[in-house]
């Protein structure tokens, strides 16, 4: 079954088909997500020490040959390198200045750009947010800085093409013989890990890990003490592939009284006796928190963090009673757990709602050492792994808001693109909002760099381009299709799965026919940014099916 529509004023047609150390970053999100904030070699405004010196008269001023008008427009769904012609470049000396920040003298190993004597290539992989940027070339002379003319780079939504999204199920009952309770995905290897929590009432829950989403060789890990909460959007369990070992961590009890973990070599049976308690009785957060509990854990490769909060009771929650803690994975599984370390980011500073973040600008497919967070109840934030024992936190740019009620539990999912772009879907109850950041630090009015839009709701039978007036049954799953950020939202028995996608400026909705899922997951890789197709897993009535979601575009 298929249908089409033409969006008002945008000309978009949609078709749906069924079947250690914590560092807080003081620079902008652009410097972190794009320019490697914290790296001494890039992301600074300084142009000193750009390379070996030579006589001043031998150094020409760098120039942009193309675009000739010193202005270039790129569509937000662009997913191939953007190349500009240049000349008079001193390789190893000439720096690229993007939005006022130096990205150094980028060579072929630079994830942001590559500069040669003839071309400047910006590595774009989709997921862009509409807005202005600037480019400049700078050569360091012995007595002067030689600067090119400034080029304005504008990312804009393509309002002329028609967009279609389809979904179909291709492999039924991915985990035969078990009753699945929850789905999620984590990074690890080329395609990441598909995580299936299963188990009948009264049995010890088990986590089934599918490496590269391959059902033929599953790894089962008993989750001793885990209590699944159907009311939560995501299971309180996480896993990561570290070389040939799967590291698993989960919350014990509900409310959570501890965090437990287990390392399992791939292909070997899980040794339950090696399960370790990583964090015991939660430490107090603030003077006003009478007692605390652990929430959902998350792994950034081998670094483990977890929610820590004061559960709601008869008293009013206070600012600062939702935090994130770092949990140390001790070498001795029989030893006492080390105290959890709360992130120290200021007084009354809330962090919660860890969720998946798909990094389109990552140099390696499947490498996603980043999670999405909500800070202070209203702002989008990110936590990255940087270095052997460092976690880097980045708050949203000024005026950034998630666009939903700050006082309620939330689920988040984010897609990160080049040029400091972030697209995030946040759900609170039955309200969903898409927030977008174009983290250029040089906009005269910073409010123009970030905005949020409520995803439209309506009556699905009459308005299939709107979300149903019901709460999602589980967290949204992010994916990138032909450079377009897409979030798959499940509604269980209430309604079909809906796709929320971003044009880079607005939110659009497509109902995926009669496809119904209680929970949904997608790989945390970039495979769909060029092919337009991506796998997804659908949990329905205890069975897990594998499908494909496809996005196509047609010129007017």
CSV table of N, CA and C in Angstrom, one decimal, residues 100-257:
chain,number,residue,atom,x,y,z
A,100,UNK,N,35.5,31.0,11.7
A,100,UNK,CA,36.4,31.7,12.6
A,100,UNK,C,37.4,30.9,13.4
A,101,UNK,N,37.3,29.5,13.2
A,101,UNK,CA,38.2,28.6,13.9
A,101,UNK,C,39.1,27.9,13.0
A,102,UNK,N,40.4,27.8,13.3
A,102,UNK,CA,41.3,27.1,12.5
A,102,UNK,C,41.1,25.6,12.6
A,103,UNK,N,41.1,24.9,11.5
A,103,UNK,CA,41.1,23.4,11.5
A,103,UNK,C,42.5,22.9,11.2
A,104,UNK,N,43.5,23.8,11.2
A,104,UNK,CA,44.9,23.4,11.0
A,104,UNK,C,45.2,23.4,9.5
A,105,UNK,N,46.2,22.6,9.1
A,105,UNK,CA,46.6,22.5,7.7
A,105,UNK,C,46.2,21.1,7.3
A,106,UNK,N,44.9,20.9,7.0
A,106,UNK,CA,44.3,19.5,6.9
A,106,UNK,C,44.9,18.7,5.7
A,107,UNK,N,45.3,17.5,6.1
A,107,UNK,CA,45.8,16.6,5.0
A,107,UNK,C,44.7,15.5,4.9
A,108,UNK,N,45.1,14.4,4.2
A,108,UNK,CA,44.1,13.3,3.9
A,108,UNK,C,43.6,12.6,5.1
A,109,UNK,N,44.2,12.7,6.2
A,109,UNK,CA,43.8,12.0,7.5
A,109,UNK,C,42.9,12.9,8.3
A,110,UNK,N,42.6,14.1,7.9
A,110,UNK,CA,41.8,15.0,8.6
A,110,UNK,C,40.3,14.7,8.4
A,111,UNK,N,39.5,14.5,9.4
A,111,UNK,CA,38.1,14.1,9.3
A,111,UNK,C,37.2,15.3,8.8
A,112,UNK,N,37.7,16.5,8.9
A,112,UNK,CA,36.9,17.7,8.5
A,112,UNK,C,37.1,18.1,7.1
A,113,UNK,N,38.4,18.2,6.6
A,113,UNK,CA,38.6,18.7,5.3
A,113,UNK,C,40.0,18.2,4.9
A,114,UNK,N,40.2,18.4,3.5
A,114,UNK,CA,41.5,18.1,3.0
A,114,UNK,C,41.9,19.2,2.1
A,115,UNK,N,43.1,19.8,2.3
A,115,UNK,CA,43.6,20.9,1.5
A,115,UNK,C,44.9,20.5,0.7
A,116,UNK,N,44.8,20.7,-0.6
A,116,UNK,CA,46.0,20.4,-1.5
A,116,UNK,C,46.3,21.7,-2.2
A,117,UNK,N,47.3,21.7,-3.1
A,117,UNK,CA,47.7,22.9,-3.8
A,117,UNK,C,46.6,23.4,-4.7
A,118,UNK,N,45.6,22.6,-5.0
A,118,UNK,CA,44.6,23.0,-6.0
A,118,UNK,C,43.2,22.9,-5.5
A,119,UNK,N,42.9,22.2,-4.4
A,119,UNK,CA,41.5,22.0,-4.0
A,119,UNK,C,41.4,22.0,-2.5
A,120,UNK,N,40.3,22.5,-2.0
A,120,UNK,CA,39.8,22.3,-0.6
A,120,UNK,C,38.6,21.5,-0.6
A,121,UNK,N,38.6,20.3,0.0
A,121,UNK,CA,37.5,19.4,0.1
A,121,UNK,C,37.0,19.4,1.5
A,122,UNK,N,35.7,19.7,1.7
A,122,UNK,CA,35.0,19.6,3.0
A,122,UNK,C,34.3,18.2,3.0
A,123,UNK,N,34.6,17.4,4.1
A,123,UNK,CA,34.0,16.1,4.2
A,123,UNK,C,32.6,16.2,4.7
A,124,UNK,N,31.6,16.0,3.9
A,124,UNK,CA,30.2,16.2,4.2
A,124,UNK,C,29.6,14.8,4.1
A,125,UNK,N,28.8,14.4,5.1
A,125,UNK,CA,28.2,13.1,5.0
A,125,UNK,C,26.7,13.1,5.4
A,126,UNK,N,26.1,14.3,5.1
A,126,UNK,CA,24.7,14.4,5.3
A,126,UNK,C,24.4,14.9,6.8
A,127,UNK,N,23.1,15.0,7.1
A,127,UNK,CA,22.7,15.4,8.4
A,127,UNK,C,23.0,16.9,8.7
A,128,UNK,N,23.1,17.7,7.7
A,128,UNK,CA,23.4,19.2,7.9
A,128,UNK,C,22.1,19.9,8.3
A,129,UNK,N,22.4,21.0,9.0
A,129,UNK,CA,21.3,21.9,9.5
A,129,UNK,C,21.5,23.2,8.7
A,130,UNK,N,20.3,23.8,8.3
A,130,UNK,CA,20.4,25.0,7.5
A,130,UNK,C,21.0,26.2,8.3
A,131,UNK,N,21.8,27.0,7.6
A,131,UNK,CA,22.4,28.1,8.2
A,131,UNK,C,23.7,28.5,7.5
A,132,UNK,N,24.2,29.7,7.8
A,132,UNK,CA,25.4,30.3,7.2
A,132,UNK,C,26.7,29.8,7.8
A,133,UNK,N,27.8,29.7,7.1
A,133,UNK,CA,29.1,29.4,7.5
A,133,UNK,C,30.1,30.3,6.7
A,134,UNK,N,31.3,30.4,7.2
A,134,UNK,CA,32.4,31.1,6.5
A,134,UNK,C,33.6,30.3,6.4
A,135,UNK,N,34.3,30.5,5.2
A,135,UNK,CA,35.6,29.8,5.0
A,135,UNK,C,36.6,30.8,4.6
A,136,UNK,N,37.8,30.6,5.1
A,136,UNK,CA,38.9,31.5,4.8
A,136,UNK,C,40.2,30.7,4.8
A,137,UNK,N,41.2,31.1,3.9
A,137,UNK,CA,42.5,30.5,3.9
A,137,UNK,C,43.5,31.5,4.4
A,138,UNK,N,44.4,31.0,5.3
A,138,UNK,CA,45.4,31.9,5.9
A,138,UNK,C,46.8,31.2,5.8
A,139,UNK,N,47.7,32.0,5.2
A,139,UNK,CA,49.1,31.6,5.2
A,139,UNK,C,49.9,32.5,6.1
A,140,UNK,N,50.7,31.9,7.0
A,140,UNK,CA,51.5,32.6,8.0
A,140,UNK,C,52.8,33.0,7.3
A,141,UNK,N,53.0,34.4,7.3
A,141,UNK,CA,54.3,34.9,6.8
A,141,UNK,C,55.2,35.2,8.0
A,142,UNK,N,56.4,35.6,7.6
A,142,UNK,CA,57.4,36.0,8.7
A,142,UNK,C,57.0,37.2,9.4
A,143,UNK,N,56.4,38.2,8.7
A,143,UNK,CA,56.0,39.4,9.4
A,143,UNK,C,54.5,39.7,9.2
A,144,UNK,N,53.8,38.9,8.5
A,144,UNK,CA,52.4,39.2,8.2
A,144,UNK,C,51.6,38.0,8.0
A,145,UNK,N,50.3,38.0,8.2
A,145,UNK,CA,49.4,36.9,7.9
A,145,UNK,C,48.7,37.2,6.6
A,146,UNK,N,48.8,36.3,5.7
A,146,UNK,CA,48.2,36.5,4.3
A,146,UNK,C,46.9,35.8,4.3
A,147,UNK,N,45.8,36.5,4.0
A,147,UNK,CA,44.5,36.0,4.1
A,147,UNK,C,43.8,36.0,2.7
A,148,UNK,N,43.0,35.0,2.4
A,148,UNK,CA,42.2,35.0,1.2
A,148,UNK,C,40.9,35.8,1.5
A,149,UNK,N,40.2,36.0,0.4
A,149,UNK,CA,38.9,36.6,0.6
A,149,UNK,C,38.0,35.5,1.3
A,150,UNK,N,37.0,36.0,2.0
A,150,UNK,CA,36.2,35.1,2.8
A,150,UNK,C,35.0,34.6,1.9
A,151,UNK,N,34.8,33.3,2.0
A,151,UNK,CA,33.7,32.6,1.2
A,151,UNK,C,32.6,32.3,2.2
A,152,UNK,N,31.4,32.6,1.7
A,152,UNK,CA,30.2,32.3,2.5
A,152,UNK,C,29.6,31.0,2.0
A,153,UNK,N,29.5,30.0,3.0
A,153,UNK,CA,29.0,28.7,2.7
A,153,UNK,C,27.6,28.6,3.4
A,154,UNK,N,26.6,28.5,2.6
A,154,UNK,CA,25.2,28.4,3.1
A,154,UNK,C,24.6,27.0,2.9
A,155,UNK,N,24.2,26.4,4.0
A,155,UNK,CA,23.5,25.1,3.9
A,155,UNK,C,22.0,25.4,3.9
A,156,UNK,N,21.3,24.8,3.0
A,156,UNK,CA,19.9,25.1,2.8
A,156,UNK,C,19.1,23.9,2.5
A,157,UNK,N,17.8,23.9,2.9
A,157,UNK,CA,16.9,22.7,2.6
A,157,UNK,C,16.5,22.7,1.2
A,158,UNK,N,16.5,21.6,0.6
A,158,UNK,CA,16.0,21.4,-0.8
A,158,UNK,C,14.5,21.3,-0.8
A,159,UNK,N,13.8,22.3,-1.2
A,159,UNK,CA,12.3,22.4,-1.1
A,159,UNK,C,11.6,21.9,-2.4
A,160,UNK,N,12.4,21.5,-3.4
A,160,UNK,CA,11.8,21.2,-4.7
A,160,UNK,C,11.7,19.7,-4.9
A,161,UNK,N,12.6,18.9,-4.3
A,161,UNK,CA,12.5,17.5,-4.5
A,161,UNK,C,11.4,16.8,-3.8
A,162,UNK,N,10.9,15.7,-4.3
A,162,UNK,CA,9.9,14.9,-3.6
A,162,UNK,C,10.6,13.8,-2.8
A,163,UNK,N,10.2,13.5,-1.6
A,163,UNK,CA,10.8,12.6,-0.7
A,163,UNK,C,9.8,11.5,-0.4
A,164,UNK,N,10.3,10.2,-0.5
A,164,UNK,CA,9.5,9.0,-0.2
A,164,UNK,C,10.2,8.2,0.8
A,165,UNK,N,9.5,7.6,1.7
A,165,UNK,CA,10.0,6.7,2.7
A,165,UNK,C,9.2,5.4,2.7
A,166,UNK,N,9.8,4.3,2.6
A,166,UNK,CA,9.1,3.0,2.6
A,166,UNK,C,9.8,2.1,3.6
A,167,UNK,N,9.0,1.1,4.2
A,167,UNK,CA,9.6,0.1,5.1
A,167,UNK,C,8.9,-1.2,4.8
A,168,UNK,N,9.7,-2.3,4.9
A,168,UNK,CA,9.2,-3.6,4.7
A,168,UNK,C,9.9,-4.6,5.6
A,169,UNK,N,9.3,-5.6,6.0
A,169,UNK,CA,9.9,-6.7,6.8
A,169,UNK,C,10.4,-7.8,5.9
A,170,UNK,N,11.6,-8.2,6.1
A,170,UNK,CA,12.2,-9.2,5.2
A,170,UNK,C,12.6,-10.5,5.9
A,171,UNK,N,12.9,-10.5,7.2
A,171,UNK,CA,13.3,-11.7,7.9
A,171,UNK,C,12.5,-11.8,9.2
A,172,UNK,N,11.6,-12.7,9.3
A,172,UNK,CA,10.8,-12.9,10.4
A,172,UNK,C,11.4,-13.7,11.5
A,173,UNK,N,11.1,-13.4,12.8
A,173,UNK,CA,11.5,-14.1,14.0
A,173,UNK,C,13.0,-14.2,14.0
A,174,UNK,N,13.6,-13.1,14.3
A,174,UNK,CA,15.1,-13.0,14.3
A,174,UNK,C,15.7,-13.8,15.5
A,175,UNK,N,14.9,-14.0,16.6
A,175,UNK,CA,15.4,-14.7,17.7
A,175,UNK,C,14.3,-15.8,18.1
A,176,UNK,N,14.3,-16.9,17.3
A,176,UNK,CA,13.3,-17.9,17.5
A,176,UNK,C,13.4,-18.6,18.8
A,177,UNK,N,12.2,-19.0,19.4
A,177,UNK,CA,12.2,-19.7,20.6
A,177,UNK,C,12.3,-18.9,21.9
A,178,UNK,N,12.4,-17.6,21.8
A,178,UNK,CA,12.5,-16.7,23.0
A,178,UNK,C,11.4,-15.7,22.9
A,179,UNK,N,11.0,-15.2,24.1
A,179,UNK,CA,10.1,-14.1,24.2
A,179,UNK,C,10.8,-12.8,24.4
A,180,UNK,N,10.9,-12.0,23.4
A,180,UNK,CA,11.7,-10.7,23.6
A,180,UNK,C,10.9,-9.7,24.4
A,181,UNK,N,11.6,-8.9,25.2
A,181,UNK,CA,11.0,-7.9,26.0
A,181,UNK,C,11.4,-6.5,25.5
A,182,UNK,N,12.6,-6.3,25.0
A,182,UNK,CA,13.1,-5.0,24.7
A,182,UNK,C,14.2,-5.1,23.6
A,183,UNK,N,14.4,-3.9,22.9
A,183,UNK,CA,15.4,-3.8,21.8
A,183,UNK,C,16.2,-2.6,22.0
A,184,UNK,N,17.5,-2.6,21.6
A,184,UNK,CA,18.3,-1.4,21.5
A,184,UNK,C,19.5,-1.8,20.7
A,185,UNK,N,20.3,-0.8,20.4
A,185,UNK,CA,21.5,-1.0,19.6
A,185,UNK,C,22.6,-0.2,20.2
A,186,UNK,N,23.9,-0.7,20.0
A,186,UNK,CA,25.0,0.0,20.5
A,186,UNK,C,26.1,-0.1,19.5
A,187,UNK,N,27.1,0.7,19.6
A,187,UNK,CA,28.3,0.7,18.7
A,187,UNK,C,29.2,-0.4,19.0
A,188,UNK,N,29.9,-0.8,17.9
A,188,UNK,CA,30.9,-1.9,18.1
A,188,UNK,C,31.1,-2.6,16.7
A,189,UNK,N,32.3,-2.5,16.2
A,189,UNK,CA,32.5,-3.1,14.9
A,189,UNK,C,32.0,-2.3,13.8
A,190,UNK,N,31.9,-2.9,12.6
A,190,UNK,CA,31.5,-2.2,11.4
A,190,UNK,C,30.1,-1.8,11.4
A,191,UNK,N,29.2,-2.7,11.9
A,191,UNK,CA,27.8,-2.5,11.9
A,191,UNK,C,27.1,-2.2,13.2
A,192,UNK,N,27.9,-2.4,14.3
A,192,UNK,CA,27.3,-2.2,15.6
A,192,UNK,C,26.7,-3.5,16.1
A,193,UNK,N,26.0,-3.4,17.3
A,193,UNK,CA,25.5,-4.5,18.0
A,193,UNK,C,24.0,-4.3,18.1
A,194,UNK,N,23.2,-5.4,17.8
A,194,UNK,CA,21.8,-5.4,18.1
A,194,UNK,C,21.6,-6.1,19.4
A,195,UNK,N,20.9,-5.5,20.3
A,195,UNK,CA,20.7,-6.0,21.7
A,195,UNK,C,19.2,-6.4,21.9
A,196,UNK,N,18.9,-7.7,22.2
A,196,UNK,CA,17.6,-8.2,22.5
A,196,UNK,C,17.5,-8.7,23.9
A,197,UNK,N,16.7,-8.1,24.7
A,197,UNK,CA,16.4,-8.6,26.1
A,197,UNK,C,15.2,-9.6,26.0
A,198,UNK,N,15.4,-10.8,26.5
A,198,UNK,CA,14.3,-11.7,26.5
A,198,UNK,C,14.3,-12.5,27.8
A,199,UNK,N,13.2,-13.2,28.0
A,199,UNK,CA,13.0,-14.0,29.2
A,199,UNK,C,11.6,-14.0,29.7
A,200,UNK,N,11.1,-15.1,30.1
A,200,UNK,CA,9.7,-15.2,30.7
A,200,UNK,C,9.7,-14.7,32.1
A,201,UNK,N,8.5,-14.4,32.6
A,201,UNK,CA,8.4,-14.0,34.0
A,201,UNK,C,8.9,-15.0,34.9
A,202,UNK,N,9.7,-14.6,35.9
A,202,UNK,CA,10.3,-15.5,36.9
A,202,UNK,C,11.6,-16.0,36.5
A,203,UNK,N,12.0,-15.9,35.2
A,203,UNK,CA,13.3,-16.4,34.8
A,203,UNK,C,14.3,-15.2,34.8
A,204,UNK,N,15.6,-15.6,34.9
A,204,UNK,CA,16.7,-14.5,34.8
A,204,UNK,C,16.7,-14.0,33.4
A,205,UNK,N,16.5,-12.7,33.2
A,205,UNK,CA,16.6,-12.1,31.9
A,205,UNK,C,17.9,-12.4,31.2
A,206,UNK,N,17.9,-12.5,29.9
A,206,UNK,CA,19.1,-12.7,29.1
A,206,UNK,C,19.2,-11.7,28.0
A,207,UNK,N,20.4,-11.3,27.8
A,207,UNK,CA,20.7,-10.3,26.7
A,207,UNK,C,21.3,-11.1,25.5
A,208,UNK,N,20.6,-11.0,24.4
A,208,UNK,CA,21.1,-11.7,23.1
A,208,UNK,C,21.8,-10.6,22.3
A,209,UNK,N,23.1,-10.8,22.0
A,209,UNK,CA,23.9,-9.8,21.3
A,209,UNK,C,24.1,-10.3,19.9
A,210,UNK,N,23.7,-9.6,18.9
A,210,UNK,CA,23.9,-9.9,17.5
A,210,UNK,C,25.0,-9.0,16.9
A,211,UNK,N,26.2,-9.5,16.7
A,211,UNK,CA,27.3,-8.7,16.1
A,211,UNK,C,27.0,-8.5,14.7
A,212,UNK,N,27.2,-7.2,14.3
A,212,UNK,CA,26.9,-6.8,12.9
A,212,UNK,C,25.5,-7.2,12.5
A,213,UNK,N,24.6,-7.3,13.5
A,213,UNK,CA,23.2,-7.6,13.2
A,213,UNK,C,23.0,-9.0,12.5
A,214,UNK,N,24.0,-9.9,12.7
A,214,UNK,CA,23.9,-11.2,12.1
A,214,UNK,C,23.3,-12.2,13.0
A,215,UNK,N,22.1,-12.7,12.7
A,215,UNK,CA,21.4,-13.6,13.6
A,215,UNK,C,21.9,-15.0,13.7
A,216,UNK,N,22.8,-15.4,12.8
A,216,UNK,CA,23.3,-16.8,12.8
A,216,UNK,C,24.3,-17.1,13.9
A,217,UNK,N,24.9,-16.1,14.5
A,217,UNK,CA,25.9,-16.3,15.5
A,217,UNK,C,25.6,-15.4,16.7
A,218,UNK,N,24.6,-15.7,17.5
A,218,UNK,CA,24.2,-14.8,18.6
A,218,UNK,C,25.1,-15.2,19.8
A,219,UNK,N,25.2,-14.2,20.7
A,219,UNK,CA,25.9,-14.4,22.0
A,219,UNK,C,24.9,-14.0,23.1
A,220,UNK,N,24.6,-15.0,24.0
A,220,UNK,CA,23.7,-14.8,25.1
A,220,UNK,C,24.4,-14.5,26.4
A,221,UNK,N,23.9,-13.5,27.1
A,221,UNK,CA,24.5,-13.1,28.4
A,221,UNK,C,23.4,-13.0,29.4
A,222,UNK,N,23.5,-13.8,30.5
A,222,UNK,CA,22.5,-13.7,31.6
A,222,UNK,C,22.7,-12.4,32.3
A,223,UNK,N,21.6,-11.8,32.6
A,223,UNK,CA,21.6,-10.5,33.3
A,223,UNK,C,21.1,-10.7,34.7
A,224,UNK,N,22.0,-11.1,35.6
A,224,UNK,CA,21.6,-11.5,37.0
A,224,UNK,C,21.2,-10.2,37.7
A,225,UNK,N,20.0,-10.2,38.3
A,225,UNK,CA,19.5,-9.1,39.0
A,225,UNK,C,18.7,-8.1,38.2
A,226,UNK,N,18.7,-8.2,36.9
A,226,UNK,CA,18.1,-7.2,36.0
A,226,UNK,C,16.6,-7.3,36.1
A,227,UNK,N,15.9,-6.2,36.3
A,227,UNK,CA,14.5,-6.1,36.3
A,227,UNK,C,14.0,-5.2,35.2
A,228,UNK,N,13.3,-5.8,34.2
A,228,UNK,CA,12.9,-4.9,33.1
A,228,UNK,C,11.7,-4.1,33.4
A,229,UNK,N,11.7,-2.9,33.0
A,229,UNK,CA,10.6,-1.9,33.3
A,229,UNK,C,9.9,-1.6,31.9
A,230,UNK,N,8.8,-2.1,31.7
A,230,UNK,CA,8.1,-1.8,30.4
A,230,UNK,C,7.7,-0.4,30.2
A,231,UNK,N,7.6,0.4,31.3
A,231,UNK,CA,7.2,1.8,31.2
A,231,UNK,C,8.4,2.7,30.7
A,232,UNK,N,9.6,2.2,30.8
A,232,UNK,CA,10.7,3.0,30.3
A,232,UNK,C,10.9,2.8,28.8
A,233,UNK,N,11.3,3.9,28.1
A,233,UNK,CA,11.5,3.8,26.6
A,233,UNK,C,12.6,2.9,26.2
A,234,UNK,N,13.6,2.7,27.0
A,234,UNK,CA,14.8,1.9,26.6
A,234,UNK,C,15.1,1.0,27.7
A,235,UNK,N,15.7,-0.2,27.4
A,235,UNK,CA,16.1,-1.1,28.5
A,235,UNK,C,17.3,-0.5,29.2
A,236,UNK,N,17.5,-0.9,30.5
A,236,UNK,CA,18.6,-0.4,31.3
A,236,UNK,C,19.8,-1.3,31.2
A,237,UNK,N,20.2,-1.6,30.0
A,237,UNK,CA,21.3,-2.4,29.7
A,237,UNK,C,22.1,-1.9,28.5
A,238,UNK,N,23.4,-2.1,28.5
A,238,UNK,CA,24.2,-1.6,27.4
A,238,UNK,C,25.3,-2.6,27.1
A,239,UNK,N,25.9,-2.5,25.9
A,239,UNK,CA,27.0,-3.4,25.5
A,239,UNK,C,27.9,-2.7,24.5
A,240,UNK,N,29.1,-3.1,24.5
A,240,UNK,CA,30.1,-2.6,23.6
A,240,UNK,C,31.1,-3.7,23.2
A,241,UNK,N,31.5,-3.6,21.9
A,241,UNK,CA,32.5,-4.6,21.4
A,241,UNK,C,33.9,-4.0,21.6
A,242,UNK,N,34.7,-4.6,22.4
A,242,UNK,CA,36.1,-4.1,22.6
A,242,UNK,C,37.0,-5.2,22.1
A,243,UNK,N,37.6,-5.0,20.9
A,243,UNK,CA,38.3,-6.0,20.2
A,243,UNK,C,37.4,-7.2,20.0
A,244,UNK,N,37.8,-8.3,20.6
A,244,UNK,CA,36.9,-9.5,20.5
A,244,UNK,C,36.2,-9.9,21.8
A,245,UNK,N,36.0,-8.9,22.6
A,245,UNK,CA,35.2,-9.1,23.8
A,245,UNK,C,34.0,-8.2,23.9
A,246,UNK,N,32.9,-8.8,24.3
A,246,UNK,CA,31.7,-8.0,24.5
A,246,UNK,C,31.6,-7.6,25.9
A,247,UNK,N,31.5,-6.3,26.2
A,247,UNK,CA,31.4,-5.8,27.5
A,247,UNK,C,29.9,-5.4,27.7
A,248,UNK,N,29.3,-5.9,28.8
A,248,UNK,CA,27.9,-5.7,29.0
A,248,UNK,C,27.7,-5.1,30.4
A,249,UNK,N,26.8,-4.1,30.6
A,249,UNK,CA,26.5,-3.5,31.9
A,249,UNK,C,25.0,-3.4,32.0
A,250,UNK,N,24.5,-3.5,33.2
A,250,UNK,CA,23.0,-3.4,33.4
A,250,UNK,C,22.7,-2.9,34.8
A,251,UNK,N,21.5,-2.4,34.9
A,251,UNK,CA,21.0,-1.9,36.2
A,251,UNK,C,20.5,-3.1,37.0
A,252,UNK,N,20.8,-3.2,38.2
A,252,UNK,CA,20.3,-4.2,39.1
A,252,UNK,C,19.1,-3.7,39.9
A,253,UNK,N,18.0,-4.4,39.8
A,253,UNK,CA,16.8,-3.9,40.6
A,253,UNK,C,16.1,-2.8,39.9
A,254,UNK,N,14.9,-2.5,40.4
A,254,UNK,CA,14.1,-1.4,39.9
A,254,UNK,C,13.2,-0.9,41.0
A,255,UNK,N,13.6,0.3,41.7
A,255,UNK,CA,14.7,1.2,41.3
A,255,UNK,C,16.1,0.5,41.4
A,256,UNK,N,17.0,1.1,40.7
A,256,UNK,CA,18.3,0.5,40.6
A,256,UNK,C,19.1,0.6,41.9
A,257,UNK,N,19.6,-0.5,42.4
A,257,UNK,CA,20.4,-0.5,43.6
A,257,UNK,C,21.9,-0.6,43.3
